[in-house]
Coordinates of C-alpha atoms and ligand atoms in Angstrom, one line a residue:
X1219 CA 105.6 166.2 -32.2
X1220 CA 107.2 164.2 -34.9
X1221 CA 105.9 164.3 -38.5
X1222 CA 107.2 162.3 -41.4
X1223 CA 106.7 163.3 -45.0
X1224 CA 107.2 160.2 -47.2
X1225 CA 107.8 159.4 -50.8
X1226 CA 107.9 163.0 -52.1
X1227 CA 110.1 164.6 -54.8
X1228 CA 112.0 167.3 -52.9
X1229 CA 112.9 170.4 -54.9
X1230 CA 115.0 173.2 -53.5
X1231 CA 116.7 176.0 -55.4
X1232 CA 119.6 173.6 -56.2
X1233 CA 118.4 170.0 -55.6
X1234 CA 115.8 167.6 -57.1
X1235 CA 115.7 164.2 -55.4
X1236 CA 113.3 161.7 -53.8
X1237 CA 113.5 161.5 -50.0
X1238 CA 111.6 161.3 -46.8
X1239 CA 111.7 164.2 -44.4
X1240 CA 111.5 163.9 -40.6
X1241 CA 110.2 167.0 -38.7
X1242 CA 110.6 167.2 -35.0
X1243 CA 108.5 170.1 -33.5
X1244 CA 109.4 173.1 -35.7
X1245 CA 112.4 172.0 -37.7
X1246 CA 113.6 169.4 -40.2
X1247 CA 115.8 167.0 -38.4
X1248 CA 116.5 164.1 -40.9
X1249 CA 116.3 163.8 -44.7
X1250 CA 116.9 160.4 -46.2
X1251 CA 115.7 157.5 -48.2
X1252 CA 113.0 155.2 -46.8
X1253 CA 112.9 156.7 -43.3
X1254 CA 111.0 154.5 -40.9
X1255 CA 110.6 155.8 -37.4
X1256 CA 107.8 156.1 -35.0
X1257 CA 106.1 159.4 -35.5
X1258 CA 102.9 161.2 -34.5
X1259 CA 101.8 161.9 -38.1
X1260 CA 102.8 160.6 -41.5
X1261 CA 102.0 162.5 -44.7
X1262 CA 102.2 160.6 -48.0
X1263 CA 103.6 162.9 -50.7
X1264 CA 103.9 160.2 -53.4
X1265 CA 103.6 161.7 -56.8
X1266 CA 103.9 165.3 -55.4
X1267 CA 106.5 167.9 -55.2
X1268 CA 107.8 168.8 -51.8
X1269 CA 109.0 172.4 -51.9
X1270 CA 110.0 175.1 -49.4
X1271 CA 107.2 177.3 -48.2
X1272 CA 106.8 180.4 -50.3
X1273 CA 108.1 183.7 -49.1
X1274 CA 106.3 186.8 -50.2
X1275 CA 108.5 189.8 -49.3
X1276 CA 106.0 192.5 -50.5
X1277 CA 102.6 192.7 -48.9
X1278 CA 100.4 195.5 -47.5
X1279 CA 97.9 194.1 -45.0
X1280 CA 95.6 196.8 -43.5
X1281 CA 97.5 199.5 -45.3
X1282 CA 95.7 202.9 -44.9
X1283 CA 95.9 204.3 -48.4
X1284 CA 93.9 206.4 -50.8
X1285 CA 91.3 207.4 -48.2
X1286 CA 90.6 203.8 -47.2
X1287 CA 92.5 200.7 -45.9
X1288 CA 93.7 197.5 -47.7
X1289 CA 90.8 195.0 -47.2
X1290 CA 92.9 192.1 -45.9
X1291 CA 94.1 192.3 -42.3
X1292 CA 96.9 190.1 -40.9
X1293 CA 94.4 187.3 -40.2
X1294 CA 92.6 187.0 -43.5
X1295 CA 95.7 187.9 -45.5
X1296 CA 98.0 185.3 -43.9
X1297 CA 95.3 182.6 -44.1
X1298 CA 94.9 183.3 -47.8
X1299 CA 98.7 183.3 -48.2
X1300 CA 98.9 179.8 -46.5
X1301 CA 96.2 178.5 -48.9
X1302 CA 98.5 179.4 -51.7
X1303 CA 101.7 177.9 -50.3
X1304 CA 103.2 181.0 -48.8
X1305 CA 104.5 180.4 -45.2
X1306 CA 106.2 183.8 -44.6
X1307 CA 105.4 187.3 -45.6
X1308 CA 107.3 190.5 -45.2
X1309 CA 104.8 193.4 -44.8
X1310 CA 105.5 197.1 -45.0
X1311 CA 105.1 199.0 -41.7
X1312 CA 104.7 202.7 -42.2
X1313 CA 106.5 205.6 -40.6
X1314 CA 104.2 208.5 -41.1
X1315 CA 105.7 211.9 -41.8
X1316 CA 106.9 213.4 -38.5
X1317 CA 106.7 210.1 -36.7
X1318 CA 109.7 208.2 -35.3
X1319 CA 110.8 205.0 -37.1
X1320 CA 110.2 203.1 -33.9
X1321 CA 106.6 204.4 -33.6
X1322 CA 105.9 203.3 -37.1
X1323 CA 107.2 199.8 -36.4
X1324 CA 105.4 199.5 -33.1
X1325 CA 102.1 200.4 -34.8
X1326 CA 102.6 197.5 -37.3
X1327 CA 103.5 195.1 -34.5
X1328 CA 100.2 195.9 -32.8
X1329 CA 98.3 195.3 -36.1
X1330 CA 99.9 191.9 -36.6
X1331 CA 100.3 190.6 -33.1
X1332 CA 98.2 187.5 -32.4
X1333 CA 96.6 187.6 -35.9
X1334 CA 99.0 185.9 -38.3
X1335 CA 98.5 182.3 -39.4
X1336 CA 102.1 182.1 -40.8
X1337 CA 105.4 183.8 -39.9
X1338 CA 105.9 187.4 -40.8
X1339 CA 108.5 190.1 -40.9
X1340 CA 108.5 193.8 -41.5
X1341 CA 110.2 196.3 -43.7
X1342 CA 109.7 200.0 -42.8
X1343 CA 108.3 202.5 -45.2
X1344 CA 110.5 205.5 -44.4
X1345 CA 109.0 208.9 -45.2
X1346 CA 111.3 211.1 -43.1
X1347 CA 115.0 210.5 -42.5
X1348 CA 117.5 213.0 -41.1
X1349 CA 121.0 212.3 -39.9
X1350 CA 119.8 212.3 -36.3
X1351 CA 117.7 209.2 -37.0
X1352 CA 120.7 207.0 -37.9
X1353 CA 120.9 205.5 -34.5
X1354 CA 117.2 204.8 -34.5
X1355 CA 117.5 203.0 -37.9
X1356 CA 120.3 200.9 -36.5
X1357 CA 118.2 200.0 -33.4
X1358 CA 115.4 198.8 -35.8
X1359 CA 118.0 196.7 -37.6
X1360 CA 119.0 195.1 -34.3
X1361 CA 115.3 194.3 -33.8
X1362 CA 115.2 192.4 -37.1
X1363 CA 113.9 195.1 -39.4
X1364 CA 116.8 195.3 -41.8
X1365 CA 115.1 196.8 -44.9
X1366 CA 113.4 200.1 -45.6
X1367 CA 111.1 201.1 -48.4
X1368 CA 111.3 204.6 -49.9
X1369 CA 109.1 206.1 -52.6
X1370 CA 110.0 208.3 -55.5
X1371 CA 106.2 208.3 -56.2
X1372 CA 103.0 209.5 -54.5
X1373 CA 104.0 213.2 -53.9
X1374 CA 102.5 214.5 -50.6
X1375 CA 102.0 211.0 -49.2
X1376 CA 105.1 208.8 -49.3
X1377 CA 107.5 210.6 -51.7
X1378 CA 110.9 211.5 -50.4
X1379 CA 113.5 213.6 -52.1
X1380 CA 116.9 212.4 -53.3
X1381 CA 118.8 213.9 -50.3
X1382 CA 116.6 211.8 -48.0
X1383 CA 117.2 208.7 -50.1
X1384 CA 120.9 209.3 -50.0
X1385 CA 121.0 209.8 -46.3
X1386 CA 118.9 206.6 -45.6
X1387 CA 120.9 204.5 -48.1
X1388 CA 124.2 205.6 -46.5
X1389 CA 122.9 204.8 -43.0
X1390 CA 121.4 201.5 -44.0
X1391 CA 124.4 200.5 -46.0
X1392 CA 126.8 201.1 -43.0
X1393 CA 125.1 198.1 -41.3
X1394 CA 124.3 195.9 -44.2
X1395 CA 120.7 197.1 -44.5
X1396 CA 118.8 197.4 -47.7
X1397 CA 116.7 200.2 -49.3
X1398 CA 113.8 198.9 -51.3
X1399 CA 112.8 201.5 -53.8
X1400 CA 109.5 202.3 -55.4
X1401 CA 111.1 203.8 -58.5
X1402 CA 108.8 206.1 -60.5
X1403 CA 109.2 209.8 -61.2
X1404 CA 106.1 210.8 -59.2
X1405 CA 106.6 214.6 -59.7
X1406 CA 106.5 214.4 -63.5
X1407 CA 103.7 211.8 -63.4
X1408 CA 101.6 214.3 -61.4
X1409 CA 102.0 216.9 -64.2
X1410 CA 100.9 214.3 -66.8
X1411 CA 97.9 213.5 -64.7
X1412 CA 96.9 217.2 -64.5
X1413 CA 96.8 217.3 -68.3
X1414 CA 94.8 214.1 -68.6
X1415 CA 92.2 215.3 -66.1
X1416 CA 92.0 218.7 -67.8
X1417 CA 91.0 216.8 -71.0
X1418 CA 88.3 214.9 -69.1
X1419 CA 90.2 211.6 -69.1
X1420 CA 88.8 210.1 -65.9
X1421 CA 88.4 206.4 -66.6
X1422 CA 90.7 203.8 -64.9
X1423 CA 92.8 203.2 -68.0
X1424 CA 94.2 206.7 -67.7
X1425 CA 95.9 205.6 -64.5
X1426 CA 98.2 203.5 -66.8
X1427 CA 98.3 206.0 -69.6
X1428 CA 99.6 208.7 -67.3
X1429 CA 102.4 206.6 -65.9
X1430 CA 104.8 205.9 -68.8
X1431 CA 107.5 203.3 -68.6
X1432 CA 110.1 206.0 -69.0
X1433 CA 109.0 207.4 -65.6
X1434 CA 109.7 204.1 -64.0
X1435 CA 113.0 203.7 -65.9
X1436 CA 114.1 207.1 -64.8
X1437 CA 113.3 206.3 -61.2
X1438 CA 115.2 203.0 -61.4
X1439 CA 118.2 204.8 -63.0
X1440 CA 118.2 207.5 -60.3
X1441 CA 117.8 205.0 -57.4
X1442 CA 120.7 202.9 -58.6
X1443 CA 122.8 206.0 -59.2
X1444 CA 122.1 207.3 -55.7
X1445 CA 122.9 203.8 -54.3
X1446 CA 126.2 203.8 -56.2
X1447 CA 127.1 207.2 -54.7
X1448 CA 126.1 206.0 -51.2
X1449 CA 128.2 202.8 -51.9
X1450 CA 125.3 200.5 -50.9
X1451 CA 123.1 197.9 -52.6
X1452 CA 119.6 198.7 -53.7
X1453 CA 116.5 196.6 -54.3
X1454 CA 113.9 197.8 -56.8
X1455 CA 110.3 196.7 -55.9
X1456 CA 107.5 195.8 -58.2
X1457 CA 109.5 196.3 -61.4
X1458 CA 107.0 196.2 -64.3
X1459 CA 108.6 196.8 -67.7
X1460 CA 111.5 196.3 -70.0
X1461 CA 112.6 199.9 -69.9
X1462 CA 113.1 199.7 -66.1
X1463 CA 114.6 196.2 -66.3
X1464 CA 117.2 197.5 -68.8
X1465 CA 118.4 200.0 -66.2
X1466 CA 118.9 197.1 -63.7
X1467 CA 120.7 195.0 -66.4
X1468 CA 123.1 197.8 -67.3
X1469 CA 123.9 198.4 -63.7
X1470 CA 124.5 194.8 -62.9
X1471 CA 126.6 194.4 -66.0
X1472 CA 128.8 197.2 -64.5
X1473 CA 129.1 195.1 -61.3
X1474 CA 126.7 197.3 -59.3
X1475 CA 124.7 195.6 -56.5
X1476 CA 121.3 196.4 -58.0
X1477 CA 118.5 193.9 -57.3
X1478 CA 114.9 193.8 -58.3
X1479 CA 111.6 191.9 -57.9
X1480 CA 108.7 191.7 -60.3
X1481 CA 105.2 190.5 -59.5
X1482 CA 102.7 188.0 -61.2
X1483 CA 100.5 190.9 -62.4
X1484 CA 103.2 192.2 -64.7
X1485 CA 103.9 188.7 -66.0
X1486 CA 100.3 187.7 -66.7
X1487 CA 98.2 190.8 -67.1
X1488 CA 98.6 193.8 -69.5
X1489 CA 97.4 197.2 -70.5
X1490 CA 94.5 195.5 -72.4
X1491 CA 92.9 194.5 -69.1
X1492 CA 91.9 198.0 -68.3
X1493 CA 89.3 198.2 -71.0
X1494 CA 87.4 201.4 -71.3
X1495 CA 85.0 201.2 -68.4
X1496 CA 85.1 201.2 -64.6
X1497 CA 85.9 197.4 -64.4
X1498 CA 89.5 198.5 -65.2
X1499 CA 89.7 199.8 -61.6
X1500 CA 90.5 196.2 -60.6
X1501 CA 93.9 196.8 -62.1
X1502 CA 94.6 200.2 -60.8
X1503 CA 98.0 199.5 -59.1
X1504 CA 101.3 201.3 -59.2
X1505 CA 103.3 200.8 -61.4
X1506 CA 100.4 200.0 -63.8
X1507 CA 100.0 197.1 -66.1
X1508 CA 102.1 197.5 -69.2
X1509 CA 102.0 196.6 -72.9
X1510 CA 102.0 192.8 -73.3
X1511 CA 105.4 192.8 -75.0
X1512 CA 107.0 193.6 -71.6
X1513 CA 106.1 190.2 -70.3
X1514 CA 108.6 188.2 -72.3
X1515 CA 111.4 190.6 -71.3
X1516 CA 110.5 190.2 -67.6
X1517 CA 110.6 186.4 -68.0
X1518 CA 114.0 186.7 -69.7
X1519 CA 115.1 188.9 -66.7
X1520 CA 113.9 186.2 -64.3
X1521 CA 115.7 183.5 -66.2
X1522 CA 119.0 185.4 -66.4
X1523 CA 118.9 186.7 -62.8
X1524 CA 118.6 190.4 -63.6
X1525 CA 115.4 189.9 -61.6
X1526 CA 115.9 187.9 -58.5
X1527 CA 112.6 187.7 -56.7
X1528 CA 108.8 187.4 -57.4
X1529 CA 106.6 189.1 -54.8
X1530 CA 103.0 190.1 -55.0
X1531 CA 102.7 193.7 -53.8
X1532 CA 99.4 192.3 -52.3
X1533 CA 97.3 195.4 -51.5
X1534 CA 93.6 194.6 -52.0
X1535 CA 90.7 197.0 -52.2
X1536 CA 87.2 195.9 -52.9
X1537 CA 85.4 197.2 -56.0
X1538 CA 82.4 198.0 -53.8
X1539 CA 83.0 201.1 -51.6
X1540 CA 86.7 201.2 -52.1
X1541 CA 87.7 201.2 -55.8
X1542 CA 84.4 203.0 -56.3
X1543 CA 85.8 206.1 -54.6
X1544 CA 87.4 206.9 -57.9
X1545 CA 84.3 206.2 -60.2
X1546 CA 84.5 209.7 -61.6
X1547 CA 88.3 210.3 -61.3
X1548 CA 90.9 207.6 -61.7
X1549 CA 93.3 209.5 -59.3
X1550 CA 90.9 208.7 -56.4
X1551 CA 90.9 204.9 -57.0
X1552 CA 92.9 203.3 -54.2
X1553 CA 96.1 201.9 -55.8
X1554 CA 96.7 198.2 -55.3
X1555 CA 95.4 194.7 -56.2
X1556 CA 95.1 191.3 -54.5
X1557 CA 97.6 188.5 -55.2
X1558 CA 99.1 186.9 -52.1
X1559 CA 97.1 183.7 -52.5
X1560 CA 98.1 182.7 -56.0
X1561 CA 101.7 183.7 -56.6
X1562 CA 103.2 180.2 -56.1
X1563 CA 100.8 178.3 -58.4
X1564 CA 100.7 181.1 -61.0
X1565 CA 104.5 181.1 -61.3
X1566 CA 104.6 177.3 -61.4
X1567 CA 102.1 177.3 -64.3
X1568 CA 103.4 180.3 -66.2
X1569 CA 107.1 179.5 -65.5
X1570 CA 107.6 175.7 -65.3
X1571 CA 104.6 174.4 -67.2
X1572 CA 105.1 177.0 -69.9
X1573 CA 108.8 176.0 -70.0
X1574 CA 110.2 179.5 -69.2
X1575 CA 112.1 178.5 -66.0
X1576 CA 113.3 175.3 -64.3
X1577 CA 111.7 173.8 -61.2
X1578 CA 114.8 174.9 -59.2
X1579 CA 114.5 178.5 -60.4
X1580 CA 110.7 178.4 -59.6
X1581 CA 111.6 177.6 -56.0
X1582 CA 114.4 180.1 -55.9
X1583 CA 112.2 182.9 -57.2
X1584 CA 109.3 182.2 -54.9
X1585 CA 111.2 181.3 -51.8
X1586 CA 114.9 181.0 -51.5
X1587 CA 116.0 184.3 -53.1
X1588 CA 113.8 186.3 -50.8
X1589 CA 115.1 184.4 -47.8
X1590 CA 118.7 185.3 -48.8
X1591 CA 117.8 188.9 -49.9
X1592 CA 116.1 189.7 -46.6
X1593 CA 118.2 187.9 -44.1
X1594 CA 116.2 184.7 -43.3
X1595 CA 118.3 182.0 -45.0
X1596 CA 118.8 179.1 -44.2
X1597 CA 116.2 179.3 -41.4
X1598 CA 113.7 179.9 -44.2
X1599 CA 113.8 179.4 -48.0
X1600 CA 115.0 175.9 -48.2
X1601 CA 114.4 172.3 -47.1
X1602 CA 117.5 171.3 -45.0
X1603 CA 118.3 169.8 -41.7
X1604 CA 118.0 172.5 -39.1
X1605 CA 115.8 174.7 -41.2
X1606 CA 112.2 175.7 -40.2
X1607 CA 109.8 173.0 -41.4
X1608 CA 108.0 175.5 -43.7
X1609 CA 107.0 173.0 -46.4
X1610 CA 104.5 172.8 -49.2
X1611 CA 103.2 169.6 -50.8
X1612 CA 102.3 170.6 -54.3
X1613 CA 100.3 168.6 -56.8
X1614 CA 101.9 169.6 -60.1
X1615 CA 99.3 167.6 -62.1
X1616 CA 96.1 168.9 -60.7
X1617 CA 94.4 172.0 -62.2
X1618 CA 92.5 174.8 -60.5
X1619 CA 90.4 177.7 -61.8
X1620 CA 91.0 181.0 -60.0
X1621 CA 88.1 183.2 -59.0
X1622 CA 86.4 185.2 -56.3
X1623 CA 84.1 182.3 -55.4
X1624 CA 86.9 180.1 -54.3
X1625 CA 89.7 182.4 -53.1
X1626 CA 90.3 183.2 -49.4
X1627 CA 91.5 186.8 -49.7
X1628 CA 89.0 189.4 -48.3
X1629 CA 88.3 191.1 -51.5
X1630 CA 85.3 191.0 -53.9
X1631 CA 87.1 190.3 -57.1
X1632 CA 89.9 188.2 -58.6
X1633 CA 92.5 189.7 -60.9
X1634 CA 92.6 186.3 -62.6
X1635 CA 88.9 185.4 -62.7
X1636 CA 88.2 182.2 -64.7
X1637 CA 91.9 181.5 -65.4
X1638 CA 92.7 177.7 -65.2
X1639 CA 96.2 176.8 -64.2
X1640 CA 98.1 173.6 -63.5
X1641 CA 99.5 173.2 -60.0
X1642 CA 97.6 173.0 -56.7
X1643 CA 98.8 173.5 -53.1
X1644 CA 97.7 170.4 -51.2
X1645 CA 99.3 170.5 -47.8
X1646 CA 101.2 173.3 -46.1
X1647 CA 103.3 173.1 -42.9
X1648 CA 104.3 176.2 -41.1
X1649 CA 107.2 175.5 -38.6
X1650 CA 106.1 171.8 -38.5
X1651 CA 102.4 172.4 -38.0
X1652 CA 100.0 171.5 -40.7
X1653 CA 98.1 174.7 -41.6
X1654 CA 96.6 173.6 -44.9
X1655 CA 95.4 170.0 -45.4
X1656 CA 93.8 169.0 -48.7
X1657 CA 93.0 172.6 -49.3
X1658 CA 91.4 173.2 -45.9
X1659 CA 92.8 175.7 -43.4
X1660 CA 93.8 173.8 -40.2
X1661 CA 96.0 176.4 -38.6
X1662 CA 95.3 179.1 -36.1
X1663 CA 95.5 182.8 -36.5
X1664 CA 98.1 183.9 -33.9
X1665 CA 100.5 180.9 -34.5
X1666 CA 102.6 182.9 -36.9
X1667 CA 105.6 184.4 -35.3
X1668 CA 107.5 187.6 -36.0
X1669 CA 110.8 186.8 -37.8
X1670 CA 113.7 188.8 -36.6
X1671 CA 115.7 189.1 -39.8
X1672 CA 119.4 189.4 -40.3
X1673 CA 121.0 191.3 -43.2
X1674 CA 121.1 190.4 -46.9
X1675 CA 123.3 187.4 -47.9
X1676 CA 122.5 187.6 -51.6
X1677 CA 125.6 189.6 -52.6
Ligands
URP2859 O1 99.5 200.0 -56.2 C1 100.2 199.7 -55.3 N1 101.4 199.1 -55.6 N2 99.8 199.8 -54.0 C2 100.6 199.5 -52.9 C3 101.6 200.6 -52.5 C4 102.9 200.4 -53.3 O2 103.2 201.3 -54.0 O3 103.5 199.4 -53.2
ZN2860 ZN1 105.3 200.7 -54.2
ZN2861 ZN1 103.8 197.7 -52.4

């Protein structure tokens, strides 16, 4: 199958030029001016941006959490991702306490197998790690799972102690693996929560008010310090505030390999969104939304490369029957929010249209940097000869209004209801196959392949 994308403006993390792109089967084979060959399909991209497919390295499809399960499965979640110009996700498999790492991974392979509309990889949430599991960790890395998430939060569920973190960081670091850290002091947060509940503070906004930014900054500081002692890089997930960012900045200024991602919710939403009533449950996620002043600092961090990646932490729960579990107690609201569908256009609008970042940086933050960080570059994350033809044709002039009536995520609310943004994903190719055409899904659940990742090449 040969496909020719003609007349587009090709943007990568470093280039900006007009060219045609020839795709043969799954990969890009020729890029040049005025290509004119016999093909099976021609796509006219005149007046449009042609960008690498988005990579979202932080999703939680079907995650069992908070007494329920994330409402998108690998089929609905990856179709929604494709609609929004994302052609690869890295989801978090879970090793439950007492379970082997391999059993946790196998479980996620079973969940995803035959269901994904786009390519996918896995990190492994590691909840137990002893020295006798080093070999198992290295086996996982040989199988393409080269990053591991650990939690300093959620005591009794995912939280691991500092010794476990040190052991896992040392073991991962030996082979170029990366520990992704949920950095928040969950032990102290639990004490703050007890005080709030004792005072009768049960509304959703208390989720945010019991998780101060200093608890996140302390976690980030500790994660980086442990990584420094283990002589390994560390990647902080879903960084939400200036206090935490300053810890990353200081470490990077000292030459430490500390990396971090933020998410659209921390760039576009704030503490004000909780309000006083139960509608605020829509925004119960961890870390929580912060004071608005943090947003400008995060944008500065993205611009100056103290933050390298924008992911979504997509972890949707419906208001009905799921978020409702915590109607009388915010600690029982399942933590997480939907986002996988709108990351690329939201960042285009808030970043490029609002003059905060360049077009190249937009591509880097939404695609290329994640490919490099998580060992998929240059197969993914760019438009180049030999790379997978994961390509988005993006109409930068068209507007769209976000909302539950039009989104494709399997969740009964939008965190961005009624927000109008500039930038619309028009056509999406996943390894050369058109999966979205003029906004319609044309792909097939099951066509997405597991991506066996290498190690980080971002350092
Ligand atoms: O609230 C969130 N972020 N839910 C998903 C689990 C996590 O901590 O990433
Ligand atoms: Zn987390
Ligand atoms: Zn997460």
